[in-house]
Amino acid sequence: MASSFTRLISGRNTAALLASLGAGTMAAGFLLSENSSLAAEAKKKLYPPSSDYPDLRKHNNCMASALTPAIYAKLRDKVTPNNWTLDQSIQTGVDNPGHPFIKTVGCVAGDEESYAVFAELFDPVIKDRHNGYDPRTMTHPTDLDASKLTNAMFDEKYVLSSRVRTGRSIRGLSLPPACTRAERREVERVVVTALAGLQGDLAGRYYSLGEMTEKEQQQLIDDHFLFDKPVSPLLTCAFMARDWPDARGIWHNNEKTFLIWVNEEDHTRVISMEKGGNMKRVFERFCRGLKQVEHLILERGWEFMWSERLGYILTCPSNLGTGLRAGVHVRLPNLSKDPRFSKILDNLRLQKRGTGGVDTAATGDTFDISNNDRLGKSEVELVQLLVDGVNYLIECEKKLEKGQDIKVPSPITQFRK
């Protein structure tokens, strides 16, 4: 142990001596950098992985279920090409044990390579979160052909609004938990430059969170477009609120039906939305906008992170694959009081939230209903699943209004055989 520190101290003195003798700041800086790395390596070697293994005994998240002492020992000292570590990936799950009845994910990726370098952790987490999807043996389908969607005009007596969102990451740049200020600003530059090429009903403008006027800010709040600095421990412990609001912003088209958030939880969040029940039109705009944005990104020499087995790569393993969440705000005053409501949603692969977002309870009889899955099914399949499911919920609501009985549907098959 002493010899390790002796070498480190002598290294630092060597760098200081070179600098004082005019040997050049480059040489001194190189040695200091090298010795910082050596110090970190030496410190790790002082303690075995078993001494570093986190206490997960009271945790309820996918990471805690998957991370064994053996896996931790094997992965602790590995780093991605961007110097992202296993401990950084799992910190949010260590600091946030979860809820006894809600199983969170518990880990994030710092870059695209995280999913490969730490595959022995991420693969079982993905399999757990995505209901059995095995990234080692399965491939993910992609399909953005909106013409395939059927029966996607909802009864507007019940459906108040429709929305489809996803995320996209720029290949070659670290993800939000790990990015430097320079990388975050580069994401903003690449995306905003590309979006300036959108035309027709997709044409719009960008609003920087750090530079917008009070009037612009108030308008975005009134439109329910503005996203705030993350305050959830799940996000802050994943290092996503650093340097806020530097290089964050919102782009939307002139009609305010196509939005892109820049550098929130992912490089980009792409959203198509409108009042009413025309999910067909919402999804068509979503697919067309995504294709045009990707084309403009490619024209500028960049591309989205994507792999055959994981689909589109995003920060949280829960959003891999399509990253797609199709949802509606729907009134279900009778069905929501029926004891079978939750079972019906489970069998239809749907989830319910309050209309205020992921952490809100439902108020009154209006719910945010969306698809539960992201990975293993294509975009078209997931939106069709949402459409069919919501139509079934509305059918049940109408029956209950008339005093008729309803049935719990058979469970939907998770993956194609």
CSV table of C-alpha atoms in Angstrom, one decimal:
chain,number,residue,atom,x,y,z
A,1,MET,CA,0.0,0.0,0.0
A,2,ALA,CA,2.8,2.4,1.0
A,3,SER,CA,4.7,1.9,-2.3
A,4,SER,CA,1.6,2.8,-4.3
A,5,PHE,CA,1.2,6.1,-2.6
A,6,THR,CA,5.0,6.7,-2.7
A,7,ARG,CA,4.9,6.3,-6.5
A,8,LEU,CA,1.9,8.7,-6.7
A,9,ILE,CA,3.5,11.4,-4.6
A,10,SER,CA,6.7,11.2,-6.5
A,11,GLY,CA,4.8,11.4,-9.7
A,12,ARG,CA,3.1,14.6,-8.6
A,13,ASN,CA,6.4,16.1,-7.5
A,14,THR,CA,7.9,15.2,-10.9
A,15,ALA,CA,5.1,17.1,-12.7
A,16,ALA,CA,5.5,20.1,-10.4
A,17,LEU,CA,9.3,20.1,-10.9
A,18,LEU,CA,8.9,20.0,-14.7
A,19,ALA,CA,6.5,22.9,-14.7
A,20,SER,CA,8.7,25.0,-12.4
A,21,LEU,CA,11.7,24.3,-14.7
A,22,GLY,CA,9.8,25.4,-17.7
A,23,ALA,CA,9.5,22.0,-19.2
A,24,GLY,CA,6.1,23.0,-20.6
A,25,THR,CA,2.5,22.9,-19.3
A,26,MET,CA,1.7,20.1,-21.8
A,27,ALA,CA,4.2,17.7,-20.1
A,28,ALA,CA,3.1,18.7,-16.6
A,29,GLY,CA,-0.6,18.4,-17.5
A,30,PHE,CA,0.0,15.0,-19.1
A,31,LEU,CA,1.8,13.7,-16.0
A,32,LEU,CA,-0.9,15.0,-13.7
A,33,SER,CA,-3.6,13.4,-15.8
A,34,GLU,CA,-1.7,10.2,-15.9
A,35,ASN,CA,-1.2,10.2,-12.2
A,36,SER,CA,-4.8,11.0,-11.5
A,37,SER,CA,-5.7,7.9,-13.4
A,38,LEU,CA,-3.1,5.9,-11.6
A,39,ALA,CA,-4.4,7.3,-8.2
A,40,ALA,CA,-7.9,6.1,-9.1
A,41,GLU,CA,-6.6,2.7,-10.1
A,42,ALA,CA,-4.5,2.4,-7.0
A,43,LYS,CA,-7.4,3.3,-4.8
A,44,LYS,CA,-9.5,0.7,-6.3
A,45,LYS,CA,-6.9,-2.0,-5.8
A,46,LEU,CA,-6.7,-1.1,-2.1
A,47,TYR,CA,-10.2,-2.5,-1.6
A,48,PRO,CA,-11.7,-5.6,-3.1
A,49,PRO,CA,-15.0,-5.4,-4.9
A,50,SER,CA,-16.7,-7.1,-2.0
A,51,SER,CA,-15.9,-4.0,0.1
A,52,ASP,CA,-17.5,-1.8,-2.4
A,53,TYR,CA,-20.6,-3.8,-3.1
A,54,PRO,CA,-23.7,-1.7,-2.2
A,55,ASP,CA,-26.2,-2.7,0.5
A,56,LEU,CA,-29.3,-3.5,-1.5
A,57,ARG,CA,-31.2,-5.6,1.0
A,58,LYS,CA,-34.1,-3.2,1.3
A,59,HIS,CA,-34.3,-2.3,-2.4
A,60,ASN,CA,-37.1,-3.0,-4.8
A,61,ASN,CA,-35.8,-2.2,-8.3
A,62,CYS,CA,-34.6,-4.2,-11.3
A,63,MET,CA,-31.0,-3.3,-10.8
A,64,ALA,CA,-31.0,-4.6,-7.2
A,65,SER,CA,-32.6,-7.9,-8.4
A,66,ALA,CA,-29.9,-8.4,-11.0
A,67,LEU,CA,-26.7,-7.2,-9.4
A,68,THR,CA,-25.0,-10.0,-7.6
A,69,PRO,CA,-21.7,-9.7,-5.8
A,70,ALA,CA,-20.1,-11.8,-8.6
A,71,ILE,CA,-21.4,-9.5,-11.4
A,72,TYR,CA,-20.3,-6.4,-9.4
A,73,ALA,CA,-16.8,-7.9,-8.9
A,74,LYS,CA,-16.5,-8.5,-12.6
A,75,LEU,CA,-17.8,-5.1,-13.8
A,76,ARG,CA,-16.7,-2.7,-11.0
A,77,ASP,CA,-13.4,-1.7,-12.6
A,78,LYS,CA,-14.6,-1.6,-16.2
A,79,VAL,CA,-15.1,1.7,-18.0
A,80,THR,CA,-16.7,2.6,-21.3
A,81,PRO,CA,-14.7,4.6,-23.9
A,82,ASN,CA,-16.2,7.7,-22.3
A,83,ASN,CA,-15.0,6.7,-18.8
A,84,TRP,CA,-18.5,5.8,-17.5
A,85,THR,CA,-18.4,3.3,-14.7
A,86,LEU,CA,-20.8,0.7,-13.3
A,87,ASP,CA,-21.1,2.6,-10.0
A,88,GLN,CA,-22.2,5.7,-11.9
A,89,SER,CA,-24.8,3.6,-13.8
A,90,ILE,CA,-26.3,2.1,-10.6
A,91,GLN,CA,-26.1,5.2,-8.3
A,92,THR,CA,-29.7,6.2,-8.8
A,93,GLY,CA,-30.9,2.7,-7.9
A,94,VAL,CA,-28.6,2.6,-4.8
A,95,ASP,CA,-29.8,6.0,-3.6
A,96,ASN,CA,-33.5,5.3,-4.4
A,97,PRO,CA,-34.5,1.9,-3.0
A,98,GLY,CA,-37.9,2.1,-4.7
A,99,HIS,CA,-41.4,1.4,-3.3
A,100,PRO,CA,-42.6,-1.9,-2.0
A,101,PHE,CA,-45.4,-2.0,-4.6
A,102,ILE,CA,-43.6,-0.2,-7.5
A,103,LYS,CA,-40.5,-1.7,-9.1
A,104,THR,CA,-38.4,1.0,-10.6
A,105,VAL,CA,-35.4,0.3,-13.0
A,106,GLY,CA,-32.6,1.5,-10.8
A,107,CYS,CA,-29.9,2.1,-13.4
A,108,VAL,CA,-29.1,4.4,-16.4
A,109,ALA,CA,-26.6,4.3,-19.3
A,110,GLY,CA,-24.0,7.0,-19.6
A,111,ASP,CA,-23.4,6.3,-23.3
A,112,GLU,CA,-24.3,3.8,-26.0
A,113,GLU,CA,-21.5,1.5,-25.0
A,114,SER,CA,-22.8,1.1,-21.5
A,115,TYR,CA,-25.3,-1.5,-22.7
A,116,ALA,CA,-22.4,-3.6,-24.0
A,117,VAL,CA,-19.7,-3.0,-21.4
A,118,PHE,CA,-22.1,-3.7,-18.6
A,119,ALA,CA,-24.3,-6.2,-20.4
A,120,GLU,CA,-24.1,-8.7,-17.6
A,121,LEU,CA,-26.1,-6.2,-15.5
A,122,PHE,CA,-28.2,-4.5,-18.2
A,123,ASP,CA,-29.3,-7.6,-20.0
A,124,PRO,CA,-31.2,-9.1,-17.0
A,125,VAL,CA,-32.5,-5.7,-16.1
A,126,ILE,CA,-33.9,-5.3,-19.6
A,127,LYS,CA,-35.4,-8.8,-19.4
A,128,ASP,CA,-37.1,-8.0,-16.1
A,129,ARG,CA,-38.4,-4.6,-17.1
A,130,HIS,CA,-39.6,-5.7,-20.5
A,131,ASN,CA,-41.5,-8.8,-19.5
A,132,GLY,CA,-39.1,-11.4,-20.7
A,133,TYR,CA,-37.5,-9.7,-23.7
A,134,ASP,CA,-34.0,-11.3,-24.0
A,135,PRO,CA,-31.6,-8.9,-25.7
A,136,ARG,CA,-29.1,-11.8,-26.1
A,137,THR,CA,-31.4,-13.8,-28.3
A,138,MET,CA,-34.2,-11.6,-29.6
A,139,THR,CA,-34.3,-8.8,-32.2
A,140,HIS,CA,-36.4,-5.7,-32.0
A,141,PRO,CA,-38.7,-4.7,-34.9
A,142,THR,CA,-39.1,-1.1,-36.2
A,143,ASP,CA,-42.1,0.0,-38.2
A,144,LEU,CA,-43.1,3.7,-38.8
A,145,ASP,CA,-45.7,3.1,-41.5
A,146,ALA,CA,-48.7,5.0,-40.1
A,147,SER,CA,-51.0,3.7,-42.9
A,148,LYS,CA,-51.2,0.4,-41.2
A,149,LEU,CA,-53.0,1.8,-38.2
A,150,THR,CA,-56.8,1.0,-38.1
A,151,ASN,CA,-59.9,2.1,-36.1
A,152,ALA,CA,-57.8,5.0,-34.7
A,153,MET,CA,-60.6,7.6,-34.5
A,154,PHE,CA,-61.9,7.5,-30.9
A,155,ASP,CA,-65.3,8.6,-29.7
A,156,GLU,CA,-64.6,12.1,-28.5
A,157,LYS,CA,-67.4,12.0,-25.9
A,158,TYR,CA,-64.8,10.0,-24.0
A,159,VAL,CA,-61.3,10.8,-25.4
A,160,LEU,CA,-60.2,14.4,-24.7
A,161,SER,CA,-56.7,14.3,-26.3
A,162,SER,CA,-54.3,12.0,-28.0
A,163,ARG,CA,-50.5,11.9,-27.9
A,164,VAL,CA,-47.5,9.8,-29.1
A,165,ARG,CA,-44.0,10.4,-27.9
A,166,THR,CA,-40.5,8.8,-28.1
A,167,GLY,CA,-36.9,9.7,-27.7
A,168,ARG,CA,-33.8,9.7,-29.9
A,169,SER,CA,-30.1,9.9,-29.0
A,170,ILE,CA,-27.2,11.2,-31.2
A,171,ARG,CA,-24.6,8.6,-31.8
A,172,GLY,CA,-21.1,9.5,-30.7
A,173,LEU,CA,-22.2,11.9,-27.8
A,174,SER,CA,-22.6,10.8,-24.2
A,175,LEU,CA,-26.1,10.6,-22.8
A,176,PRO,CA,-27.4,13.2,-20.3
A,177,PRO,CA,-26.1,11.4,-17.1
A,178,ALA,CA,-22.5,11.5,-18.4
A,179,CYS,CA,-22.3,14.2,-21.0
A,180,THR,CA,-19.9,17.2,-20.6
A,181,ARG,CA,-21.1,20.7,-21.1
A,182,ALA,CA,-19.5,20.7,-24.5
A,183,GLU,CA,-21.3,17.5,-25.5
A,184,ARG,CA,-24.6,18.8,-24.3
A,185,ARG,CA,-24.2,22.0,-26.3
A,186,GLU,CA,-23.2,19.9,-29.3
A,187,VAL,CA,-26.4,17.9,-29.0
A,188,GLU,CA,-28.4,21.2,-29.0
A,189,ARG,CA,-26.5,22.5,-32.0
A,190,VAL,CA,-26.9,19.4,-34.1
A,191,VAL,CA,-30.6,19.0,-33.3
A,192,VAL,CA,-31.6,22.7,-33.6
A,193,THR,CA,-29.7,23.1,-36.9
A,194,ALA,CA,-31.5,20.0,-38.3
A,195,LEU,CA,-34.9,21.1,-37.1
A,196,ALA,CA,-34.5,24.4,-39.0
A,197,GLY,CA,-34.9,22.3,-42.2
A,198,LEU,CA,-38.4,21.1,-41.4
A,199,GLN,CA,-41.1,22.6,-43.7
A,200,GLY,CA,-44.8,22.7,-44.2
A,201,ASP,CA,-47.0,21.9,-41.2
A,202,LEU,CA,-43.8,20.7,-39.3
A,203,ALA,CA,-42.0,24.1,-39.6
A,204,GLY,CA,-41.5,25.9,-36.3
A,205,ARG,CA,-38.9,27.5,-34.0
A,206,TYR,CA,-36.7,26.7,-31.0
A,207,TYR,CA,-36.9,28.2,-27.5
A,208,SER,CA,-33.8,28.0,-25.4
A,209,LEU,CA,-34.7,27.6,-21.7
A,210,GLY,CA,-31.8,29.9,-20.7
A,211,GLU,CA,-32.6,32.6,-23.2
A,212,MET,CA,-36.4,32.8,-23.6
A,213,THR,CA,-38.2,35.9,-22.6
A,214,GLU,CA,-40.7,36.0,-19.7
A,215,LYS,CA,-43.5,36.3,-22.3
A,216,GLU,CA,-42.3,33.2,-24.2
A,217,GLN,CA,-41.9,31.3,-20.9
A,218,GLN,CA,-45.4,32.1,-19.8
A,219,GLN,CA,-46.8,31.1,-23.2
A,220,LEU,CA,-45.0,27.7,-23.0
A,221,ILE,CA,-46.4,27.2,-19.5
A,222,ASP,CA,-49.9,28.0,-20.7
A,223,ASP,CA,-49.5,25.6,-23.6
A,224,HIS,CA,-48.3,22.9,-21.1
A,225,PHE,CA,-45.1,22.5,-23.2
A,226,LEU,CA,-42.5,23.7,-20.7
A,227,PHE,CA,-40.4,21.1,-18.8
A,228,ASP,CA,-38.9,22.0,-15.5
A,229,LYS,CA,-35.5,21.3,-13.9
A,230,PRO,CA,-35.6,17.7,-12.6
A,231,VAL,CA,-36.4,17.4,-8.9
A,232,SER,CA,-37.1,13.7,-8.7
A,233,PRO,CA,-34.3,11.9,-6.8
A,234,LEU,CA,-34.5,9.2,-9.5
A,235,LEU,CA,-33.2,11.8,-12.0
A,236,THR,CA,-31.0,14.0,-9.8
A,237,CYS,CA,-29.1,10.9,-8.5
A,238,ALA,CA,-28.6,10.0,-12.2
A,239,PHE,CA,-26.8,13.3,-12.7
A,240,MET,CA,-29.4,14.7,-15.1
A,241,ALA,CA,-29.9,18.1,-13.6
A,242,ARG,CA,-26.3,19.3,-13.9
A,243,ASP,CA,-25.7,22.9,-15.3
A,244,TRP,CA,-29.4,23.5,-15.6
A,245,PRO,CA,-30.7,25.1,-17.9
A,246,ASP,CA,-27.6,25.1,-20.0
A,247,ALA,CA,-28.2,23.8,-23.6
A,248,ARG,CA,-31.8,22.8,-22.8
A,249,GLY,CA,-34.8,23.9,-24.8
A,250,ILE,CA,-38.1,23.2,-26.6
A,251,TRP,CA,-38.9,23.3,-30.3
A,252,HIS,CA,-42.4,23.2,-31.6
A,253,ASN,CA,-44.1,23.6,-34.9
A,254,ASN,CA,-46.3,26.6,-35.6
A,255,GLU,CA,-49.5,24.6,-35.0
A,256,LYS,CA,-48.2,23.4,-31.6
A,257,THR,CA,-48.9,19.8,-32.5
A,258,PHE,CA,-45.3,18.5,-33.0
A,259,LEU,CA,-42.7,19.2,-30.2
A,260,ILE,CA,-39.1,18.2,-29.5
A,261,TRP,CA,-37.6,18.6,-26.0
A,262,VAL,CA,-33.8,19.0,-26.2
A,263,ASN,CA,-31.5,17.7,-23.4
A,264,GLU,CA,-34.1,16.8,-20.8
A,265,GLU,CA,-33.8,13.1,-19.7
A,266,ASP,CA,-32.6,12.1,-23.2
A,267,HIS,CA,-30.9,14.0,-26.0
A,268,THR,CA,-34.4,14.5,-27.6
A,269,ARG,CA,-38.0,13.7,-26.8
A,270,VAL,CA,-40.2,13.8,-29.8
A,271,ILE,CA,-44.0,14.4,-29.3
A,272,SER,CA,-47.0,14.5,-31.6
A,273,MET,CA,-50.2,15.6,-29.9
A,274,GLU,CA,-53.6,17.3,-30.3
A,275,LYS,CA,-56.9,17.7,-28.7
A,276,GLY,CA,-59.6,15.2,-29.5
A,277,GLY,CA,-59.6,11.5,-30.5
A,278,ASN,CA,-57.9,11.5,-33.9
A,279,MET,CA,-55.0,9.1,-33.1
A,280,LYS,CA,-54.6,8.3,-36.8
A,281,ARG,CA,-53.6,11.9,-37.5
A,282,VAL,CA,-51.4,12.1,-34.4
A,283,PHE,CA,-49.5,9.0,-35.3
A,284,GLU,CA,-49.2,9.9,-39.0
A,285,ARG,CA,-47.6,13.3,-38.0
A,286,PHE,CA,-45.4,11.5,-35.5
A,287,CYS,CA,-44.0,9.0,-38.1
A,288,ARG,CA,-43.6,11.7,-40.8
A,289,GLY,CA,-41.9,14.1,-38.4
A,290,LEU,CA,-39.5,11.4,-37.0
A,291,LYS,CA,-38.5,10.3,-40.5
A,292,GLN,CA,-37.8,13.9,-41.6
A,293,VAL,CA,-35.8,14.7,-38.5
A,294,GLU,CA,-33.7,11.6,-38.9
A,295,HIS,CA,-33.1,12.5,-42.6
A,296,LEU,CA,-32.0,16.0,-41.6
A,297,ILE,CA,-29.7,14.6,-38.9
A,298,LEU,CA,-28.1,12.2,-41.4
A,299,GLU,CA,-27.6,14.9,-43.9
A,300,ARG,CA,-25.4,16.7,-41.4
A,301,GLY,CA,-23.2,13.6,-40.8
A,302,TRP,CA,-24.8,12.4,-37.6
A,303,GLU,CA,-27.1,9.4,-36.8
A,304,PHE,CA,-29.4,8.1,-34.1
A,305,MET,CA,-28.2,5.4,-31.7
A,306,TRP,CA,-29.8,2.1,-32.7
A,307,SER,CA,-29.0,-1.6,-32.5
A,308,GLU,CA,-30.7,-4.7,-33.8
A,309,ARG,CA,-31.3,-6.2,-30.4
A,310,LEU,CA,-32.1,-3.0,-28.4
A,311,GLY,CA,-33.8,-0.8,-31.0
A,312,TYR,CA,-33.3,2.9,-30.3
A,313,ILE,CA,-30.9,3.5,-27.5
A,314,LEU,CA,-32.0,5.9,-24.7
A,315,THR,CA,-30.8,6.8,-21.2
A,316,CYS,CA,-33.1,4.6,-19.2
A,317,PRO,CA,-33.4,0.8,-20.0
A,318,SER,CA,-37.2,1.2,-19.6
A,319,ASN,CA,-37.3,3.2,-22.9
A,320,LEU,CA,-35.2,1.0,-25.1
A,321,GLY,CA,-36.7,-0.3,-28.4
A,322,THR,CA,-39.3,2.1,-29.6
A,323,GLY,CA,-39.1,4.4,-26.6
A,324,LEU,CA,-42.8,4.9,-27.6
A,325,ARG,CA,-45.6,5.9,-25.3
A,326,ALA,CA,-49.0,6.4,-27.0
A,327,GLY,CA,-51.6,7.8,-24.7
A,328,VAL,CA,-55.0,9.4,-24.4
A,329,HIS,CA,-56.9,11.3,-21.8
A,330,VAL,CA,-60.1,9.5,-21.5
A,331,ARG,CA,-63.2,9.8,-19.3
A,332,LEU,CA,-64.3,6.5,-17.7
A,333,PRO,CA,-66.6,7.4,-14.8
A,334,ASN,CA,-68.2,4.0,-14.5
A,335,LEU,CA,-65.5,1.6,-15.5
A,336,SER,CA,-63.0,3.3,-13.2
A,337,LYS,CA,-65.2,2.3,-10.3
A,338,ASP,CA,-65.5,-1.3,-11.4
A,339,PRO,CA,-63.2,-3.7,-9.4
A,340,ARG,CA,-62.2,-5.4,-12.7
A,341,PHE,CA,-60.7,-2.1,-14.1
A,342,SER,CA,-57.1,-2.9,-13.2
A,343,LYS,CA,-57.3,-6.5,-14.4
A,344,ILE,CA,-58.7,-5.3,-17.7
A,345,LEU,CA,-55.8,-2.8,-18.1
A,346,ASP,CA,-53.2,-5.5,-17.2
A,347,ASN,CA,-54.6,-8.0,-19.8
A,348,LEU,CA,-54.7,-5.3,-22.5
A,349,ARG,CA,-51.0,-4.3,-21.7
A,350,LEU,CA,-52.1,-0.8,-20.8
A,351,GLN,CA,-51.2,1.4,-17.8
A,352,LYS,CA,-53.1,4.3,-16.2
A,353,ARG,CA,-51.8,7.5,-14.7
A,354,GLY,CA,-53.2,10.8,-13.6
A,355,THR,CA,-53.5,13.5,-16.3
A,356,GLY,CA,-50.7,15.5,-14.6
A,357,GLY,CA,-48.0,13.0,-15.5
A,358,VAL,CA,-46.1,9.9,-14.3
A,359,ASP,CA,-46.2,10.7,-10.6
A,360,THR,CA,-49.8,12.0,-10.3
A,361,ALA,CA,-53.0,10.3,-9.2
A,362,ALA,CA,-56.1,10.4,-11.2
A,363,THR,CA,-58.5,13.2,-10.4
A,364,GLY,CA,-62.2,12.7,-11.0
A,365,ASP,CA,-63.0,10.2,-13.7
A,366,THR,CA,-60.4,11.2,-16.3
A,367,PHE,CA,-57.3,9.0,-16.8
A,368,ASP,CA,-54.1,9.0,-18.9
A,369,ILE,CA,-54.1,5.6,-20.5
A,370,SER,CA,-51.1,4.4,-22.5
A,371,ASN,CA,-49.2,1.3,-23.7
A,372,ASN,CA,-47.1,-0.5,-21.1
A,373,ASP,CA,-44.5,-2.0,-23.4
A,374,ARG,CA,-41.6,-0.4,-25.4
A,375,LEU,CA,-39.4,-3.2,-26.5
A,376,GLY,CA,-40.1,-6.3,-28.6
A,377,LYS,CA,-43.0,-4.8,-30.6
A,378,SER,CA,-42.9,-2.2,-33.4
A,379,GLU,CA,-44.2,1.3,-33.2
A,380,VAL,CA,-47.3,0.4,-35.3
A,381,GLU,CA,-48.0,-2.7,-33.1
A,382,LEU,CA,-47.8,-0.6,-29.9
A,383,VAL,CA,-50.0,2.2,-31.1
A,384,GLN,CA,-52.5,-0.4,-32.5
A,385,LEU,CA,-52.5,-2.1,-29.1
A,386,LEU,CA,-53.3,1.2,-27.5
A,387,VAL,CA,-56.1,1.9,-30.0
A,388,ASP,CA,-57.7,-1.5,-29.6
A,389,GLY,CA,-57.4,-1.3,-25.9
A,390,VAL,CA,-58.9,2.2,-25.5
A,391,ASN,CA,-61.8,1.2,-27.9
A,392,TYR,CA,-62.4,-1.8,-25.6
A,393,LEU,CA,-62.4,0.4,-22.5
A,394,ILE,CA,-64.9,2.8,-24.2
A,395,GLU,CA,-67.1,-0.2,-25.2
A,396,CYS,CA,-67.1,-1.3,-21.5
A,397,GLU,CA,-68.0,2.2,-20.4
A,398,LYS,CA,-70.9,2.3,-22.7
A,399,LYS,CA,-72.2,-1.1,-21.5
A,400,LEU,CA,-71.9,0.0,-17.9
A,401,GLU,CA,-73.9,3.1,-18.7
A,402,LYS,CA,-76.7,0.9,-19.9
A,403,GLY,CA,-76.5,-1.4,-16.9
A,404,GLN,CA,-75.0,-4.3,-19.0
A,405,ASP,CA,-72.2,-6.6,-17.8
A,406,ILE,CA,-68.6,-6.5,-19.1
A,407,LYS,CA,-65.9,-9.1,-19.5
A,408,VAL,CA,-62.3,-9.2,-18.6
A,409,PRO,CA,-60.4,-9.9,-22.0
A,410,SER,CA,-57.9,-12.6,-22.3
A,411,PRO,CA,-54.3,-11.5,-21.8
A,412,ILE,CA,-52.5,-10.2,-24.9
A,413,THR,CA,-49.5,-12.2,-26.0
A,414,GLN,CA,-46.3,-10.4,-25.1
A,415,PHE,CA,-44.1,-11.3,-28.1
A,416,ARG,CA,-44.8,-12.8,-31.5
A,417,LYS,CA,-44.1,-16.5,-31.6
